[in-house]
XYZ file of C-alpha atoms in Angstrom:
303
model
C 40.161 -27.561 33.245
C 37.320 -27.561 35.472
C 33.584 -25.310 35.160
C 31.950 -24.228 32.630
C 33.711 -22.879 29.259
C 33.788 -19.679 29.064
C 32.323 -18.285 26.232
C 32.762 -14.771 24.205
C 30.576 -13.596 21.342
C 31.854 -11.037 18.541
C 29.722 -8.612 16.753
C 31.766 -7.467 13.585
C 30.905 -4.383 11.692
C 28.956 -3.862 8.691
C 27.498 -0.131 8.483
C 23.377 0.104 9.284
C 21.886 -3.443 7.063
C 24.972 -5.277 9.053
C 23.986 -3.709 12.600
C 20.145 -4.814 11.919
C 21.535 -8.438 10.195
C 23.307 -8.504 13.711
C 19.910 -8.004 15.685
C 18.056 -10.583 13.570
C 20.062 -13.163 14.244
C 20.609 -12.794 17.438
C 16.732 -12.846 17.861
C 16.024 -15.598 15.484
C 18.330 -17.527 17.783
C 16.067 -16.224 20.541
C 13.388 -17.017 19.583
C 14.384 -20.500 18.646
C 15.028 -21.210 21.936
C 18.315 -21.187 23.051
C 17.541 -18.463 25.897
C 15.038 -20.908 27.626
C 17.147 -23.827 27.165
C 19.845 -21.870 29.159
C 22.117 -21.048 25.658
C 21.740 -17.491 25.405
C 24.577 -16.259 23.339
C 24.192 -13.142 24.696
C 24.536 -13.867 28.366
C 28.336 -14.454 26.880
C 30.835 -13.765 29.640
C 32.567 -11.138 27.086
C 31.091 -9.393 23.865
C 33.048 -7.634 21.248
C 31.732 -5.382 19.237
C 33.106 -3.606 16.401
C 31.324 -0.016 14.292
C 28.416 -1.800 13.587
C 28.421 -4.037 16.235
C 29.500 -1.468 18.935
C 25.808 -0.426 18.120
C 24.252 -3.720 18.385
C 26.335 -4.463 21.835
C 25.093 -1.447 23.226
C 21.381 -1.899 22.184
C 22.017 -5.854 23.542
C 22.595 -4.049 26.902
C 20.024 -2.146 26.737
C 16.441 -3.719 25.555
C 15.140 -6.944 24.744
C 15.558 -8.422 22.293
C 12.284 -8.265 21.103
C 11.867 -4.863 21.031
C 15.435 -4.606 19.102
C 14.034 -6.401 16.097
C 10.769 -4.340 16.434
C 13.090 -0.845 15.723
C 14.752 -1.993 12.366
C 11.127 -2.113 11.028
C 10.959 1.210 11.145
C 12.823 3.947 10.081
C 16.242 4.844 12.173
C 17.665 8.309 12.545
C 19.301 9.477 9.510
C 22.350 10.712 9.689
C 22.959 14.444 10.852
C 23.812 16.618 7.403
C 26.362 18.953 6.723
C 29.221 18.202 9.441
C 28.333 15.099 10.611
C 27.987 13.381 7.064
C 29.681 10.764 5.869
C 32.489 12.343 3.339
C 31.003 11.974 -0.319
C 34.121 10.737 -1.845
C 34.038 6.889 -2.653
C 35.240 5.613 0.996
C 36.464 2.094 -0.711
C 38.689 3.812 -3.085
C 40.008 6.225 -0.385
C 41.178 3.031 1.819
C 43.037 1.461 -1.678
C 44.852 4.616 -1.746
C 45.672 4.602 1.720
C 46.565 0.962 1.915
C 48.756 1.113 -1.048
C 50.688 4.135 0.518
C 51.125 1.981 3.589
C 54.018 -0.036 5.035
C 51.663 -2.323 7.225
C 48.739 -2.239 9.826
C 50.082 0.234 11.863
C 51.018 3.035 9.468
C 47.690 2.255 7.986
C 46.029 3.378 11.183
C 48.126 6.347 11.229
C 47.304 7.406 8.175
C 44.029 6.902 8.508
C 44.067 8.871 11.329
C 45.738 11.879 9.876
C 43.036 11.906 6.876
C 40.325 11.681 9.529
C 41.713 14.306 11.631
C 41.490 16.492 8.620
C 37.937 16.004 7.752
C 37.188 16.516 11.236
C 34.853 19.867 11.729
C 34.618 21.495 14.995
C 30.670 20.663 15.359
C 31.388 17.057 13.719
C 31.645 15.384 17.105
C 29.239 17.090 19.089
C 26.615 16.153 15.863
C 27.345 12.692 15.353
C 27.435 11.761 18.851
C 23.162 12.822 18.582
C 22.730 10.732 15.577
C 24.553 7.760 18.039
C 22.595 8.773 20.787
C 19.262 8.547 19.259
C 20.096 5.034 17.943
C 20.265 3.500 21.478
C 17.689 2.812 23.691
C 19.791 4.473 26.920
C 22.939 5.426 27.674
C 24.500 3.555 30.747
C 26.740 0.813 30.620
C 25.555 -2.634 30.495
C 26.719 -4.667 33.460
C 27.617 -7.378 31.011
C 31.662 -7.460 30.161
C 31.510 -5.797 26.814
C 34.392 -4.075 24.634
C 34.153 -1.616 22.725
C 36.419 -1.280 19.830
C 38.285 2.553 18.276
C 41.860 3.548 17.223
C 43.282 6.629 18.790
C 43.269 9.276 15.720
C 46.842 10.944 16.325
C 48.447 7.582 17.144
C 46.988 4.766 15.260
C 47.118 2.623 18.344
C 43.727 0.395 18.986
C 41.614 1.443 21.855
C 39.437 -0.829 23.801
C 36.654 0.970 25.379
C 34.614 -0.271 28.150
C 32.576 0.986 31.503
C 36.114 1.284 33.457
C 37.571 3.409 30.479
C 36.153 6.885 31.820
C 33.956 7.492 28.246
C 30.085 7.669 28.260
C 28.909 4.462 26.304
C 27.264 6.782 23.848
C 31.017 8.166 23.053
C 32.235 4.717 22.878
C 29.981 3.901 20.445
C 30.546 7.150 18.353
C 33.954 6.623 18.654
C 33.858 2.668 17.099
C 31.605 3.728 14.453
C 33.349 6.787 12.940
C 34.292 5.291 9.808
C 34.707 9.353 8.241
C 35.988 12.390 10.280
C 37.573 11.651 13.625
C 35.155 11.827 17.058
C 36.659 13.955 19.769
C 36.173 12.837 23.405
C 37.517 15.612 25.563
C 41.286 15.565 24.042
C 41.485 12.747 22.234
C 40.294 12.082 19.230
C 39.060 8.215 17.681
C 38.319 6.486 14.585
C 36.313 3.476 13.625
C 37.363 0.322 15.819
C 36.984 -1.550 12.047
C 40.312 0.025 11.442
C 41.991 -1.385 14.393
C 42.128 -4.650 12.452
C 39.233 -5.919 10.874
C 35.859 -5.349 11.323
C 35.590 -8.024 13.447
C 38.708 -7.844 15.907
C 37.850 -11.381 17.135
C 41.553 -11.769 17.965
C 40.093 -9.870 21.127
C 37.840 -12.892 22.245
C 41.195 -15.223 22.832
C 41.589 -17.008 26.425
C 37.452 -18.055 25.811
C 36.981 -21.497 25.294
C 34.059 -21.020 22.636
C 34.069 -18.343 20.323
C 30.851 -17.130 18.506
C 31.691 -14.698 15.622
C 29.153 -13.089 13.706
C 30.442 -11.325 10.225
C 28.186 -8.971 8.420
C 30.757 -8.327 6.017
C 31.305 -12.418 5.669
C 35.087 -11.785 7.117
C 36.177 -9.424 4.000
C 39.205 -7.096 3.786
C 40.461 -4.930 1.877
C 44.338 -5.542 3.759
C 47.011 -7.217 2.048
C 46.951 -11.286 3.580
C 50.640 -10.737 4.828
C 49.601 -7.682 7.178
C 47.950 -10.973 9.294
C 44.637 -8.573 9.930
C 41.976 -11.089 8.072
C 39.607 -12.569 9.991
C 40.707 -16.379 8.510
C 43.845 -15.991 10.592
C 42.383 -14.475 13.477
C 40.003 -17.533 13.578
C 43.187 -19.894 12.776
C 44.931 -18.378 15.990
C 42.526 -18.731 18.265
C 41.764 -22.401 17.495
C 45.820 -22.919 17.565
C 45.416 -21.695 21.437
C 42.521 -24.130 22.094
C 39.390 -22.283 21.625
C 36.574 -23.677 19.676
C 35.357 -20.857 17.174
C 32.121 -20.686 14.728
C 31.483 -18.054 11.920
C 28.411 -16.921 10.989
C 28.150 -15.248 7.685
C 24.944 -13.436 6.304
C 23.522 -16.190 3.461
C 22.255 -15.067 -0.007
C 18.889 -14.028 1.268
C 20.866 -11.563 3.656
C 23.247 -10.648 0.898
C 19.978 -9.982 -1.474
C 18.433 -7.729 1.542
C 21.730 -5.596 1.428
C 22.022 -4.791 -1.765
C 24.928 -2.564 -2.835
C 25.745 -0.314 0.282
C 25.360 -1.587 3.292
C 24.734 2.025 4.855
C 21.092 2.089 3.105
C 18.577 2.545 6.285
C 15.890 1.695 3.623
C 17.324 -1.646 3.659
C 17.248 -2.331 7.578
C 13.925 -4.041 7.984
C 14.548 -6.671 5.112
C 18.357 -7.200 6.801
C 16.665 -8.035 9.950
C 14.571 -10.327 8.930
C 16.737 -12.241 6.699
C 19.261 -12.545 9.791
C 16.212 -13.705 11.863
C 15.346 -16.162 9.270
C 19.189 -17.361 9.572
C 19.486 -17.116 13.059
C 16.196 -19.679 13.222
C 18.009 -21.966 10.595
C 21.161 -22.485 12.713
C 19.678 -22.428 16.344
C 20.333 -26.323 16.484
C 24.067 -25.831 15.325
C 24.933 -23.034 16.785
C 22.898 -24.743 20.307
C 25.093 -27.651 19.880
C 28.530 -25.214 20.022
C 27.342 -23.033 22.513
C 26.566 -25.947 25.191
C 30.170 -27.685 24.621
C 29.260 -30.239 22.847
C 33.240 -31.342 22.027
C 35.558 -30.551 24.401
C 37.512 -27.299 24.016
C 41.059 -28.177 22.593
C 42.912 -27.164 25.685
C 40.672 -29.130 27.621
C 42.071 -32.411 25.578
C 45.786 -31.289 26.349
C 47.156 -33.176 28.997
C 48.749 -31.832 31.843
């Protein structure tokens, strides 16, 4: 194989302490160095993000990094009340029930759907897509190869959103990152890309050659093993098809700074900077993956 490897970066979900965990390791890695040494991991020639990392892909496109881990030092927008609130009822125990009632991945996401579709208001959309809104810095499409990941609400089939799919990027972003009611773009209607498969969906980064994942929510799920969703075999497939793949998972000084629910905004600033701190710690290891160091597997096979 001759060039360059090409290289894709995932940004898995993780509510608002994953999103700023996301940001702080991306600029600890920054800031370590690996953008002047020609290894930034966000120049990647694709980027996946998923709920919480929709966000951070967007905001990646958008502003420097700098200025990214100046914003979760301060306060974000809360979320909108009334229609555009998260539903009060325990949302873990809601996805048991729904899981158990389920014959696999797919009628998951359909039923899913159908529960989301029902909790959907008619000012829901039109609400949450301001709280998105005023959570990125602007609202055109990066030029950078990004996807966005949803599922389509009525359906349950995954949706891959990006600049050529005809949605605003603000939509796209609503749309991978309603984890409650269902967001309506014109007549369709989306829920959380973390339901499409994981909250990571790195299965989306195969044909790369190097394969930078990072997991706020350390690769968790709540799916049976035998639905084949986890992120373990996701990672296992796409080193069986010759990709080299790292994991990043937040450490216990992240963990500490996210306390119990990961949707606390009070908790932003301390996620950030114990993902910076990380992101510092493995700027060597990760610089050493990202440059090819070891051949990609395919690049072994012979001919």
């Amino acid at each position: 194989m001759n060039g360059s490897p090409s290289r894709a970066l995932v940004l898995g979900g993780g509510g608002s302490c994953g999103n700023a965990w996301l940001i702080g390791v991306l600029a600890g890695l920054a800031e370590a160095g690996l953008a002047e040494a020609g290894l930034d991991v966000t120049g990647a020639d694709l980027i996946v993000g998923t709920s919480a990392g929709a966000t951070a892909v967007a905001q990646l496109g958008l502003a420097p990094l700098d200025e990214l881990m100046t914003s979760t030092q301060v306060a974000v927008p809360s979320r909108a009340g009334g229609a555009a609130s998260r539903p009060a009822a325990d949302p873990i125990e809601r996805l048991r029930t729904l899981i158990a009632a389920s014959s696999g991945i797919a009628d998951f996401r359909r039923r899913v759907g159908a529960s989301s579709l029902a909790a959907a208001g008619p000012e829901w959309s039109q609400r949450w897509r301001q709280v998105v809104a005023a959570r990125l810095p602007g609202a055109v499409w990066p030029e950078r190869r990004i996807l966005i990941t949803a599922v389509d609400a009525e359906s349950g089939e995954p949706v891959d959103l990006d600049a050529t799919s005809g949605v605003t990027l603000v939509d796209a972003v609503a749309a991978s990152t309603s984890g409650g009611p269902a967001f309506t773009i014109g007549d369709r209607a989306y829920i959380d890309g973390g339901y499409r498969a994981n909250s990571d969906n790195a299965d989306l980064a195969a044909g790369h050659d190097r394969v930078l994942v990072l997991s706020p929510l350390a690769g968790r799920s709540l799916h049976p093993v035998e639905w084949g969703t986890h992120l373990a075999g996701q990672v296992d497939a796409l080193r069986a098809a010759g990709s080299v793949v790292e994991t990043v998972f937040p450490d216990a000084a992240a963990l500490a700074a996210f306390g119990d629910d990961m949707m606390d905004v009070s908790r932003r600033p301390a996620a950030a900077r114990a993902g910076h701190a990380q992101g510092v710690a493995l700027s060597e290891r990760i610089a050493r993956f990202w440059d090819g160091e070891g051949r990609p597997h395919r690049e072994r096979r012979k001919p």
